[in-house]
Structure formats: structure tokens, C-alpha cells
Tab-separated table of C-alpha atoms in Angstrom:
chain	number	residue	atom	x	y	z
A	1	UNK	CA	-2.579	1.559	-0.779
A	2	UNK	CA	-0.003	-0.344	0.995
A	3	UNK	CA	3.336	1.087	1.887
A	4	UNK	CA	6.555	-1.374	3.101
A	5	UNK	CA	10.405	-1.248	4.077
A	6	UNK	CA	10.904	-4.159	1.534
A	7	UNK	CA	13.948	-5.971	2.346
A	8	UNK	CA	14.790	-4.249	5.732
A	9	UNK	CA	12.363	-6.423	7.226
A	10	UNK	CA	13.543	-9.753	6.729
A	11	UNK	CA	17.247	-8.616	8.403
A	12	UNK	CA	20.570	-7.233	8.182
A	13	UNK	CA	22.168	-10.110	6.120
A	14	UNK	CA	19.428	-10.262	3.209
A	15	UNK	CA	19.651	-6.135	2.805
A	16	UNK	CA	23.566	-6.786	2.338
A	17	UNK	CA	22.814	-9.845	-0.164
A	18	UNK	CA	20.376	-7.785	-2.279
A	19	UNK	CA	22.298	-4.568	-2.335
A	20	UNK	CA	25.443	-6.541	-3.681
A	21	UNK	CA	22.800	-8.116	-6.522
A	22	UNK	CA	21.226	-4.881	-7.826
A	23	UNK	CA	23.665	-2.243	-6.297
A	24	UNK	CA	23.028	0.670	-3.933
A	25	UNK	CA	21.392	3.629	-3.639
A	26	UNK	CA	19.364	5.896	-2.119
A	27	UNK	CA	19.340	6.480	2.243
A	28	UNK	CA	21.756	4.060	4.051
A	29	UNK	CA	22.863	1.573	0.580
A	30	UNK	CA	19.236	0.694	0.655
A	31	UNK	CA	18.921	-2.153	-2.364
A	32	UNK	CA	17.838	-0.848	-5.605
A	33	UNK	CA	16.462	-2.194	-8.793
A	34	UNK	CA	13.869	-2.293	-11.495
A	35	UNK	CA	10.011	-1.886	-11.744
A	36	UNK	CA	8.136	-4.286	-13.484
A	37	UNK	CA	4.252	-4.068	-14.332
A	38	UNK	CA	1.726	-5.475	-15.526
A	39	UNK	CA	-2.648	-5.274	-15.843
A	40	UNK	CA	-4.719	-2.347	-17.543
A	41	UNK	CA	-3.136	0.445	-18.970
A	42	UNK	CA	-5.646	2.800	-19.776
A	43	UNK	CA	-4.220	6.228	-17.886
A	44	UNK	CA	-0.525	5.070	-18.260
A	45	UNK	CA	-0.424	3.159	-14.911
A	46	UNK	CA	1.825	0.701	-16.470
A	47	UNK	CA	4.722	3.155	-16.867
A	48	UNK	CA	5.486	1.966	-20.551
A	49	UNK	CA	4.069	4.473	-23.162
A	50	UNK	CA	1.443	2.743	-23.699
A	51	UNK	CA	-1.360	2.355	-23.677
A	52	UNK	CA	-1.538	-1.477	-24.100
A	53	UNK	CA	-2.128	-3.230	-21.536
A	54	UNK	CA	-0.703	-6.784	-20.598
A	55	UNK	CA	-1.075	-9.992	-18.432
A	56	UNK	CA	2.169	-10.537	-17.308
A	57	UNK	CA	5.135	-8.550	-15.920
A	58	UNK	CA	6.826	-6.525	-18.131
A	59	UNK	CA	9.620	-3.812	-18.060
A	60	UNK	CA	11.779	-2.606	-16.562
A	61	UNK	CA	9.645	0.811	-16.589
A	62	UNK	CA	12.412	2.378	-14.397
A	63	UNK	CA	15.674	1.057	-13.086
A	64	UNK	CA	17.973	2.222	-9.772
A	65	UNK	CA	14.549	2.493	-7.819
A	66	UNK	CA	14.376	1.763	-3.982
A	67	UNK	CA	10.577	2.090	-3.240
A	68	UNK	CA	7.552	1.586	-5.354
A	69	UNK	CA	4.182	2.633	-3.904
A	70	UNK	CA	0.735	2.091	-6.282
A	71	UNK	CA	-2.208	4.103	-5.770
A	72	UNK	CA	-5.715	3.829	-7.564
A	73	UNK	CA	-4.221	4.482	-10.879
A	74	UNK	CA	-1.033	6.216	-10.270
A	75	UNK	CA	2.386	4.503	-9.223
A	76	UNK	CA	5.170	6.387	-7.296
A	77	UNK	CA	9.131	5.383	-7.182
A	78	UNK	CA	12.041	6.759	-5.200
A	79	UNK	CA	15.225	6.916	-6.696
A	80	UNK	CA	18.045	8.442	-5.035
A	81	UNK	CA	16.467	10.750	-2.311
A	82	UNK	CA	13.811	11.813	-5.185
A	83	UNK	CA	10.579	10.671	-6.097
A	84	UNK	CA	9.101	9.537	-9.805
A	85	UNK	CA	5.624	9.096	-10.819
A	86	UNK	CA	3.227	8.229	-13.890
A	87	UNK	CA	-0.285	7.351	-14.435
A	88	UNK	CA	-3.450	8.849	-13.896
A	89	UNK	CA	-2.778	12.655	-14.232
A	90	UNK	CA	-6.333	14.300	-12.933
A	91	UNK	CA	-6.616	14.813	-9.120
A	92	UNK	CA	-3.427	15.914	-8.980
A	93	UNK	CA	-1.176	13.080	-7.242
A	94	UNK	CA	1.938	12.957	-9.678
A	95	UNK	CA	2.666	16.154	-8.483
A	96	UNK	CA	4.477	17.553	-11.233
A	97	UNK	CA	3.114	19.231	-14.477
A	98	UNK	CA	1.507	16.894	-16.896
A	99	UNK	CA	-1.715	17.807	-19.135
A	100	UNK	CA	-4.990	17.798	-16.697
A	101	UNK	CA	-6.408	15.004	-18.671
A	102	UNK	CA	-4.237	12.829	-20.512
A	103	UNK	CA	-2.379	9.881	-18.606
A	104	UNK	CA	1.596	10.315	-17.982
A	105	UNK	CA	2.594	7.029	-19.241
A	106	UNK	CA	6.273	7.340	-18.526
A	107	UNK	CA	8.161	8.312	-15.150
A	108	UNK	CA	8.710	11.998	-15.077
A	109	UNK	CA	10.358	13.565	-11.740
A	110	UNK	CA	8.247	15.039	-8.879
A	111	UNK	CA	9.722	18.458	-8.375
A	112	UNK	CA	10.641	20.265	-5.103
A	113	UNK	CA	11.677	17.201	-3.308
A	114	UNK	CA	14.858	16.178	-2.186
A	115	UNK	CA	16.068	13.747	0.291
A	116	UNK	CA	13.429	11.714	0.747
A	117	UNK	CA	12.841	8.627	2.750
A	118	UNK	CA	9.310	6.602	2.056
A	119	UNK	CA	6.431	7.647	-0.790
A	120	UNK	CA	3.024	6.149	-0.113
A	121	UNK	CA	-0.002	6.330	-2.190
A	122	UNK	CA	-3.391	6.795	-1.587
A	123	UNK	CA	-6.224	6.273	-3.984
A	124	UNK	CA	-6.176	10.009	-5.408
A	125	UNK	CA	-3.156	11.595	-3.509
A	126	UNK	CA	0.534	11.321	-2.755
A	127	UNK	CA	3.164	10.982	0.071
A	128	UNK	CA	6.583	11.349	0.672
A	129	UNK	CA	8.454	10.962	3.900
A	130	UNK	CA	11.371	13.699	4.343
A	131	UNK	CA	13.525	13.974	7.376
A	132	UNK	CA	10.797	13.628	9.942
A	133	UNK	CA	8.061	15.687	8.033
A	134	UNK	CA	5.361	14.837	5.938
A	135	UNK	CA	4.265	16.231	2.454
A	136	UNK	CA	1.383	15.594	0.359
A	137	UNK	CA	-0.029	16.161	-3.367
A	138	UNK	CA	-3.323	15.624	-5.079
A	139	UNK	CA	-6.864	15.101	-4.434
A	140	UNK	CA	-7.891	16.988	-0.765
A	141	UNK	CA	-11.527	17.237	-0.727
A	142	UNK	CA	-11.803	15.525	2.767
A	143	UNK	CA	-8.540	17.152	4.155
A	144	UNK	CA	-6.242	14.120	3.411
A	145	UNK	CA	-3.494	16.461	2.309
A	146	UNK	CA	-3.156	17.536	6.163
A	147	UNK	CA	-2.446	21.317	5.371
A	148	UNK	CA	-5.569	22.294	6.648
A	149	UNK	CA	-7.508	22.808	3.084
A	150	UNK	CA	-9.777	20.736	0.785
A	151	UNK	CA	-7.822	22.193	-1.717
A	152	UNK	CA	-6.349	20.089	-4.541
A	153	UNK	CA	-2.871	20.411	-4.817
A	154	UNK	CA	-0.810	20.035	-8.190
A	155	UNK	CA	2.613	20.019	-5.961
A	156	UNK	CA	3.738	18.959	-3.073
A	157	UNK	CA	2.608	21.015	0.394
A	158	UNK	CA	3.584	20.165	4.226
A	159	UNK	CA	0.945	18.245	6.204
A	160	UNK	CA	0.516	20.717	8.920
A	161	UNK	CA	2.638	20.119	12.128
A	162	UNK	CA	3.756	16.883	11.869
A	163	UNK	CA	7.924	16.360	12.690
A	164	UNK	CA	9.259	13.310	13.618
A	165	UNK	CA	7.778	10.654	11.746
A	166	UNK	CA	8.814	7.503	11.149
A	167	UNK	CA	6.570	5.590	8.320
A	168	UNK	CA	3.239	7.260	6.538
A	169	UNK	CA	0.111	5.455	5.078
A	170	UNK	CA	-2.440	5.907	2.443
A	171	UNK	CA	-6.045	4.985	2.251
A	172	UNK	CA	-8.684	5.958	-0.279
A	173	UNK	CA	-9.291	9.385	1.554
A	174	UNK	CA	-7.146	9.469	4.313
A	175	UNK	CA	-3.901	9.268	5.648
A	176	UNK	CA	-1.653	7.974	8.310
A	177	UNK	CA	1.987	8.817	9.898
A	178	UNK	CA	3.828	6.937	12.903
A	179	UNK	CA	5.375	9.470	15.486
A	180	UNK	CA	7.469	7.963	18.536
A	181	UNK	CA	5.411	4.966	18.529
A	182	UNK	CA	1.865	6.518	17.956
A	183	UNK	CA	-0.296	7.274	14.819
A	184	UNK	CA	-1.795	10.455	13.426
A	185	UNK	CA	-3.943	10.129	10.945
A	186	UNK	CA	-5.942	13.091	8.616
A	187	UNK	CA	-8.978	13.146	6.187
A	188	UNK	CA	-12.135	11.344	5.871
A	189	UNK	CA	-13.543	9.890	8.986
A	190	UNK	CA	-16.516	8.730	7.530
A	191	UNK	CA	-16.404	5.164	8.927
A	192	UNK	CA	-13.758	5.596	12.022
A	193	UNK	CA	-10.556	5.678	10.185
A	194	UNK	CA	-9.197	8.419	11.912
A	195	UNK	CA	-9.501	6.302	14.816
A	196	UNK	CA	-9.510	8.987	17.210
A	197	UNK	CA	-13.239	7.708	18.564
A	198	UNK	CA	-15.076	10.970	17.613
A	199	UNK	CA	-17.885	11.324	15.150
A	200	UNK	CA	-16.259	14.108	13.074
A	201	UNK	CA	-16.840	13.436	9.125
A	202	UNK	CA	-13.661	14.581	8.817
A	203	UNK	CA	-10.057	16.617	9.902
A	204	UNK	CA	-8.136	19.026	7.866
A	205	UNK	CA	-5.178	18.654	9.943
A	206	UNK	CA	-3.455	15.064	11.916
A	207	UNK	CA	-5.005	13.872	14.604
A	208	UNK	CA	-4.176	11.335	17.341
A	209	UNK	CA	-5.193	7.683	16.737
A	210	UNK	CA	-6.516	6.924	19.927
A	211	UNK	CA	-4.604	4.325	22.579
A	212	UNK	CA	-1.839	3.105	20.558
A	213	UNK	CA	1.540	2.602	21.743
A	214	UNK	CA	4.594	0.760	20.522
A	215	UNK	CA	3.797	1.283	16.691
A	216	UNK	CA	6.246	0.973	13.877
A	217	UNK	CA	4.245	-0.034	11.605
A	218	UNK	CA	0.777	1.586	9.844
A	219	UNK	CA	-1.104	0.099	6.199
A	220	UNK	CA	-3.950	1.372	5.133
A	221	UNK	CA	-7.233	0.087	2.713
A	222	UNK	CA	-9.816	1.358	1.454
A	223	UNK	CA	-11.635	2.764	4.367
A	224	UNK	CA	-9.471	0.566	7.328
A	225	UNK	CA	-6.320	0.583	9.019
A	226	UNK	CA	-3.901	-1.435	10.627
A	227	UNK	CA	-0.962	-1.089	13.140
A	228	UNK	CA	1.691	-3.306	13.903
A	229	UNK	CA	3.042	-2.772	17.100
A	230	UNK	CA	6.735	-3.673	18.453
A	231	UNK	CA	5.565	-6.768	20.328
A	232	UNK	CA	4.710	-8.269	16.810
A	233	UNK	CA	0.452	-7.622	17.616
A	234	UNK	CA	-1.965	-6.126	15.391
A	235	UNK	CA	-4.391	-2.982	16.183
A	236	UNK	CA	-6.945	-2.161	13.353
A	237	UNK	CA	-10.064	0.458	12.660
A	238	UNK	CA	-12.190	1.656	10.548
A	239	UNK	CA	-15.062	0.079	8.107
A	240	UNK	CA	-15.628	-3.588	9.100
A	241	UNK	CA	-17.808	-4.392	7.011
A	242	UNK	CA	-16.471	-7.459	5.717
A	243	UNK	CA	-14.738	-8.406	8.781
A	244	UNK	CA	-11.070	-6.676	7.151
A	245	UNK	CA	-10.189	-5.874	11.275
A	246	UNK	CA	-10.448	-8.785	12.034
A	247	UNK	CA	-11.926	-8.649	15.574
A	248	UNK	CA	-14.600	-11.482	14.671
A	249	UNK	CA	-17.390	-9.151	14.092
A	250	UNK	CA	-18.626	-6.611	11.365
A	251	UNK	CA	-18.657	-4.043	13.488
A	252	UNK	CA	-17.017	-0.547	12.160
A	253	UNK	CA	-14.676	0.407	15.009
A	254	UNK	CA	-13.719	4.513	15.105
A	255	UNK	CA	-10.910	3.223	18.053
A	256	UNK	CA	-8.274	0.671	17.514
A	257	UNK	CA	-9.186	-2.606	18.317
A	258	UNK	CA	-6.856	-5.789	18.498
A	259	UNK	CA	-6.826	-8.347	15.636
A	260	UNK	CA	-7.815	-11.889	17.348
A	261	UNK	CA	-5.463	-14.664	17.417
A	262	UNK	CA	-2.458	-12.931	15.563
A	263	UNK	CA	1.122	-12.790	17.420
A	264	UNK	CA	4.552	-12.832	16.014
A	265	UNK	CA	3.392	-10.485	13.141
A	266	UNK	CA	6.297	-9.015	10.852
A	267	UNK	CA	4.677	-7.820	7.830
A	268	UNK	CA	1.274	-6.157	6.782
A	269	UNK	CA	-0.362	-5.327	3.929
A	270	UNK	CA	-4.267	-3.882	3.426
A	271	UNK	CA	-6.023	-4.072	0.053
A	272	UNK	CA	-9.096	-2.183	-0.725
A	273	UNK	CA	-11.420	-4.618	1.715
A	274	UNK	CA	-9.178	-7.060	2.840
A	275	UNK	CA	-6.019	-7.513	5.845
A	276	UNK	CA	-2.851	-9.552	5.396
A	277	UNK	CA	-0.367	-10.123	8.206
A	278	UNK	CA	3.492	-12.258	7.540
A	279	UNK	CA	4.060	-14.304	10.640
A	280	UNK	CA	7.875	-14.425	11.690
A	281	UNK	CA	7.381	-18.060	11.244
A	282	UNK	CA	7.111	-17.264	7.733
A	283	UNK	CA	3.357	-18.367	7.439
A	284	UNK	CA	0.852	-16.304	6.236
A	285	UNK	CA	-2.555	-14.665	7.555
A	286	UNK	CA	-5.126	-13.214	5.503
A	287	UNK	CA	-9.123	-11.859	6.466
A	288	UNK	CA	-11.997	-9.386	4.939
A	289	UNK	CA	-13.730	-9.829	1.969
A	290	UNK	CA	-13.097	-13.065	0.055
A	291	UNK	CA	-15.288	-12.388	-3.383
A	292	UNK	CA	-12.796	-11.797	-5.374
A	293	UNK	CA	-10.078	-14.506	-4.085
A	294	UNK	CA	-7.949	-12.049	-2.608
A	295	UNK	CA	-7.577	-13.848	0.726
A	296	UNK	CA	-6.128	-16.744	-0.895
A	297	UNK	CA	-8.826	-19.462	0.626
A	298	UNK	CA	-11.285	-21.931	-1.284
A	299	UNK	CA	-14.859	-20.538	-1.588
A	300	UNK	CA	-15.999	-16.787	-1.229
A	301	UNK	CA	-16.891	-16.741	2.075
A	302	UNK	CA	-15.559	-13.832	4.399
A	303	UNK	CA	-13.204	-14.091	6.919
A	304	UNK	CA	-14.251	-11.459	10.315
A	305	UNK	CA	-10.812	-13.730	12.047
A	306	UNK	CA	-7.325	-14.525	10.848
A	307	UNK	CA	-7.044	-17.151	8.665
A	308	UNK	CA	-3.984	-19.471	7.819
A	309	UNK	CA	-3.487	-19.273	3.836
A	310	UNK	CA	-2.431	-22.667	2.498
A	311	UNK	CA	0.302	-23.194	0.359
A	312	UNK	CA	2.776	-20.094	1.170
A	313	UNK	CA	5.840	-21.251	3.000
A	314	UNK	CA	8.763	-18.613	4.053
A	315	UNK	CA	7.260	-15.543	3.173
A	316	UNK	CA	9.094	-12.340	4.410
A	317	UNK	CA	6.944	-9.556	2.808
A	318	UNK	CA	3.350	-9.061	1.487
A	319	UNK	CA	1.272	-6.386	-0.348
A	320	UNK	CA	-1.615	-5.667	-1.959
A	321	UNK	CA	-3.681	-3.712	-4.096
A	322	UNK	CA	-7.243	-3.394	-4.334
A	323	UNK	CA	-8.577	-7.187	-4.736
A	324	UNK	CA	-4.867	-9.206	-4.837
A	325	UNK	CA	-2.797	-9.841	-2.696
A	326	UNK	CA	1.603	-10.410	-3.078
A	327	UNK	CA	3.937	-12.220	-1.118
A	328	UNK	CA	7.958	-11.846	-1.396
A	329	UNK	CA	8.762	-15.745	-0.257
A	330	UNK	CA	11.673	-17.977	0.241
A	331	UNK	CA	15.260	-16.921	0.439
A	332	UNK	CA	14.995	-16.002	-3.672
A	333	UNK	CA	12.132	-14.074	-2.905
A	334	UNK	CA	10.158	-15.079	-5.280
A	335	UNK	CA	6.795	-13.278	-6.448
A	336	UNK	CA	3.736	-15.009	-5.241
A	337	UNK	CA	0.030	-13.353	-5.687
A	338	UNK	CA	-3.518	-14.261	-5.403
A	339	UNK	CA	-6.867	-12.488	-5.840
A	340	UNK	CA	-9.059	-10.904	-9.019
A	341	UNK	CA	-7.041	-10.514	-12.228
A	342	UNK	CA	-9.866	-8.992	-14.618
A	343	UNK	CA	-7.177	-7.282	-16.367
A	344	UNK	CA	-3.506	-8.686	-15.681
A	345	UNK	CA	-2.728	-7.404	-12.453
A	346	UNK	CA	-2.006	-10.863	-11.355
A	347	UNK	CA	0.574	-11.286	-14.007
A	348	UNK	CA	-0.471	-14.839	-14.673
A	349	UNK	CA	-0.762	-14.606	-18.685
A	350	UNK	CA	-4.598	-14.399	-18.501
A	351	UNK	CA	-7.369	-12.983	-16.954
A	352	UNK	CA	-8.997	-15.304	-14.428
A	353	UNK	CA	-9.229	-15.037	-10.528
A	354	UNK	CA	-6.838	-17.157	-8.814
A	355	UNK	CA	-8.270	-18.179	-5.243
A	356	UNK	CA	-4.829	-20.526	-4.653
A	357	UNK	CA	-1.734	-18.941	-3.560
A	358	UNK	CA	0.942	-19.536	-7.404
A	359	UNK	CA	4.180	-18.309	-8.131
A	360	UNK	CA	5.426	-15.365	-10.887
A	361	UNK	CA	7.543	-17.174	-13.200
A	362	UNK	CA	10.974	-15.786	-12.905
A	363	UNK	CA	9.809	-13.048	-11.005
A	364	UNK	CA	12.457	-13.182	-7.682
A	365	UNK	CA	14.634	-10.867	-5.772
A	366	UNK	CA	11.211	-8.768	-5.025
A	367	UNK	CA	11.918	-5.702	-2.835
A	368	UNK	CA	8.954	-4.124	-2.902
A	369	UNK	CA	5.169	-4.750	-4.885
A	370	UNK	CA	1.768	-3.689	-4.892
A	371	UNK	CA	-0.734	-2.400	-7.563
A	372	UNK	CA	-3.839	-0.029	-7.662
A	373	UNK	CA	-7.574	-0.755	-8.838
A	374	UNK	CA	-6.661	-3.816	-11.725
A	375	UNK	CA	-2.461	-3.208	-12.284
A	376	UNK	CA	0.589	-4.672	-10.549
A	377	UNK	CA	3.593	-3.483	-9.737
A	378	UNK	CA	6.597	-5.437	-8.867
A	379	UNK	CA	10.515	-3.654	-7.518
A	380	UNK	CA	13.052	-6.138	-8.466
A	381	UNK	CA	16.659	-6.592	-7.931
A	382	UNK	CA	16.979	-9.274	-10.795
């Protein structure tokens, strides 16, 4: 659910330092390196033939990778201008020919693509960023393919007259591109996450997100949004029920409306319920639903405003997947994660929530991370 840049946030000089640790590849000497997971394994969303699971990060799964992107039970990787994917093989979103039923539980290549710049996963469909243009694979039942079906599609099709964009996002049913500093967004609108302020249940093809300017940024959860803009402010909307825009209410918004109290922002990240925003001072902001830990606070109350999360000093980069939460921090860039761990996504060796903010164990030089519904994922240039 949560797409980044990795590394190319945090500046010129750290790109250059991680490319020279794990070598180059892929658009502009982006930094490469290897995927590590860990959590349930049950449709090969672990990427290690399975179909044991495990509790703490294991692998490399796949090496020379740029970008990792997790979606409800599938992971994507780019490597070199292409795209790899394993994991759950049914709706369609590894886009490439695998049985109909049984999981893919190593990479395999996703044909027909070449050259491409950002993959993005939603909960049952695929995206991949090429030259401007936007393609799509999987589940489309609420037109979050863009192409102007509800088809499900086994390969990968053009979202329908979308050039120029910049950085794309997927939700559970829906799905998000930046184009010269606005969004369009496709697919279920069933609680405002098109944004576009209509009452439409729904749109085949991309629509503007209504009133936004400035945006290089979009993440999406489960059924919310978010938007960082250039002057380092936060636009979200969508389902608020658990206070994940973080406009002090619980009020589901089907316009963007600006996160209180947050300036200076540098990274986001969106789990299933839940908001995260990096602060340049390297501090970290977290709101939405706190059951499960992910927000990294004491007790299980939610959080409708931006909250400081204790103990998380010099972070550059965060992610999440559906109840956790991971933070690249420090100049190592060392793994740190929070949240449910019912299964190992946490990678902490056992299988109980952590509500405090705690290190990976030699888990550093993290480029990229995420997971899906209860599995990690980790890109590291170690």
C-alpha cells in the first residue's frame, strides 16, 4: 500500500554513499540491493519457496533490486527498468502467467514491460510507472485498473489517458498518479477517495483530485489518501473513520483536507487505517487507528491529530503495511518498526504486538520497506 523514492529523499550525498555500497542500477545509478522478508507465508508472499513462514528477516529473495512495493499478499520489485513479482496468484496482480490458484513463491518476471520507473501495489492490483504513463494489472471490479473496464486483467493494460506522471499510488480499490503537481485518482469512491467531491461509487477512468496544487508526493491506505505537497504540508481524504486524515475529527472527507499541525513533512507512509509523516527534523508523526500498536504510542487509543512518536530519532524514510509501521533511521539506516506482528511481519523473532518504536537487528542500509496484510518486506543495500 505504500509506495516511496527510498534513498532519493534523504539527498544527493546518501544516494552516492549507498550506490557505492550495493552498486548501481536501474534509471539514473539509482542504489540497488537485496529483499529481505519475513511474516506468513501461506500464498508465497515471502518470495522463498516456501511455504514456511518466519519471524524474522530472511533472504535475500532477490538481489540487484531498486524498488520493492507490497500489496495485500503479493510483493513487486524493479530490477533494471523491469518489474518482478510473487505471491498471491488469484486476482491477477503478478501479471504474468502463474497457475490461477496456487501461490508463486519465487520472483518470476512481469512480461511486456520495459523501462520502467516506480511499481506500486494495491491490495489486489498492480502498478508500474513508465515514461510518463501509467499501467495496471489485476483485480478491476471498481475500475482501479483505469482502462475504463471492471475487467480483471492477467497483464499489464494502459490506465486510460494519463501522460506525464510523476509518482502513482495504491489503495485497497483505488488508485492514484501525480501529474504537474496535481493528483488523479481511479476506482472505488465509496468513502471519498477519489477526492474529486462527487458522490459517484466509482470511475472507470482518472479523475481530478479536487484543489490540490504543488504535489509530489501521493500514499495511499486502505480506503484514505494523502498528499505531500512541495511546501513540506500534508492534504488527505477519504474514510476517517479512525481519525487516519488527521483533521481532528472522524469525519470522511470526499475533498482534500489539510492535516493539522504538520509542517516540514519529507516522508509519508499510509497503512491500512493509519497515517505516518517523517519531519525534516528527523522526528516522527503518526495518527488513525491505534488497536493494533501501529502508531507507535502507549495505550490503544486513536489519534484524529498528529502525534509525536517517542523514541525515533533521525529518521529519513517510513512505510507501512496494513497494521505496522517502518522507519529507515540514522545515517546507517537502520530498520525500525512498530505495530501488530500476529505472524512475523515485525521481524522481531516472535509474534507479539510491539506498541514501542525497536530496532531490526542488523537490518541497515534500508532503501525501501513495507509489507501487505501480516508480511514484511525490507530492500537492503547490506
Amino acid at each position: 500500500m505504500r509506495r516511496t523514492r527510498g534513498a532519493g529523499r534523504a539527498g544527493g550525498a546518501l544516494v552516492a554513499a549507498l550506490a557505492l555500497l550495493a552498486g548501481t542500477g536501474g534509471p539514473a545509478g539509482a542504489a540497488t540491493g537485496g529483499v529481505l522478508t519475513t511474516g506468513l507465508d501461506d500464498l508465497g508472499q515471502l518470495g522463498d519457496a516456501g511455504p514456511a513462514g518466519r519471524t524474522s528477516f530472511g533472504g535475500p529473495v532477490l538481489d540487484g533490486v531498486e524498488q520493492v512495493a507490497g500489496g495485500r499478499e503479493h510483493v513487486l520489485a524493479l530490477v533494471g527498468g523491469s518489474v518482478r513479482s510473487w505471491g498471491d496468484p488469484r486476482k491477477g496482480a503478478l501479471g504474468r502467467p502463474v497457475g490461477a490458484t496456487s501461490p508463486a513463491a519465487v520472483p518470476g518476471t512481469v512480461p511486456g514491460l520495459a523501462g520502467v520507473d516506480e511499481v506500486e501495489a494495491g491490495h489486489y492490483h498492480s502498478l508500474a510507472l513508465v515514461d510518463g504513463a501509467v499501467w495496471a494489472w489485476g483485480m478491476g471490479s471498481l475500475g482501479q485498473l483505469g482502462d475504463g473496464s471492471t475487467a480483471k486483467r492477467t497483464a499489464p493494460v494502459r490506465v486510460a489517458g494519463l501522460a506525464g506522471a510523476s509518482a502513482v499510488a495504491g489503495g485497497r480499490d483505488m488508485s492514484y498518479a501525480v501529474v504537474g503537481g496535481g493528483v488523479r485518482a481511479w476506482g472505488s469512491d465509496t468513502h471519498g477517495e477519489l477526492g474529486d467531491g462527487g458522490a459517484a461509487q466509482r470511475s472507470l477512468v482518472p479523475v481530478a483530485v479536487a484543489g490540490l496544487t504543488g504535489v509530489v508526493d501521493v500514499v495511499a491506505g486502505r480506503n484514505h489518501a494523502l498528499a505531500l505537497r512541495s511546501d513540506g504540508s500534508v492534504w488527505a481524504w477519504g474514510l476517517n473513520a479512525s481519525g487516519q486524515l488527521g483533521d481532528g475529527t472522524r469525519t470522511t472527507r470526499s475533498s482534500p483536507v489539510p492535516v493539522e499541525g504538520l509542517a516540514g513533512v519529507v516522508a509519508l507512509a499510509a497503512g491500512a487505517d493509519h497515517s505516518v509523516a517523517v519531519l525534516a527534523d528527523g522526528t516522527v508523526r503518526a495518527w488513525g487507528e491505534s488497536a493494533r500498536g501501529q502508531l507507535g504510542l502507549a495505550g490503544t487509543t486513536d489519534r484524529t491529530r498528529p502525534a509525536a512518536v517517542p523514541g525515533v530519532a533521525g529518521a529519513v524514510d517510513a512505510w507501512a503495511g496494513r497494521d505496522t509501521t517502518y522507519v529507515a533511521a540514522g545515517p546507517e539506516r537502520r530498520l525500525v518498526r512498530w505495530g501488530h506482528d500476529d505472524a512475523g511481519q515485525l521481524g522481531a523473532g516472535a509474534t507479539a504486538a510491539r506498541r514501542a518504536p525497536t530496532a531490526v537487528p542488523g537490518v541497515e542500509g534500508v532503501l525501501d520497506a513495507g509489507g501487505g496484510r501480516a508480511y514484511g518486506v525490507a530492500l537492503t543495500a547490506g
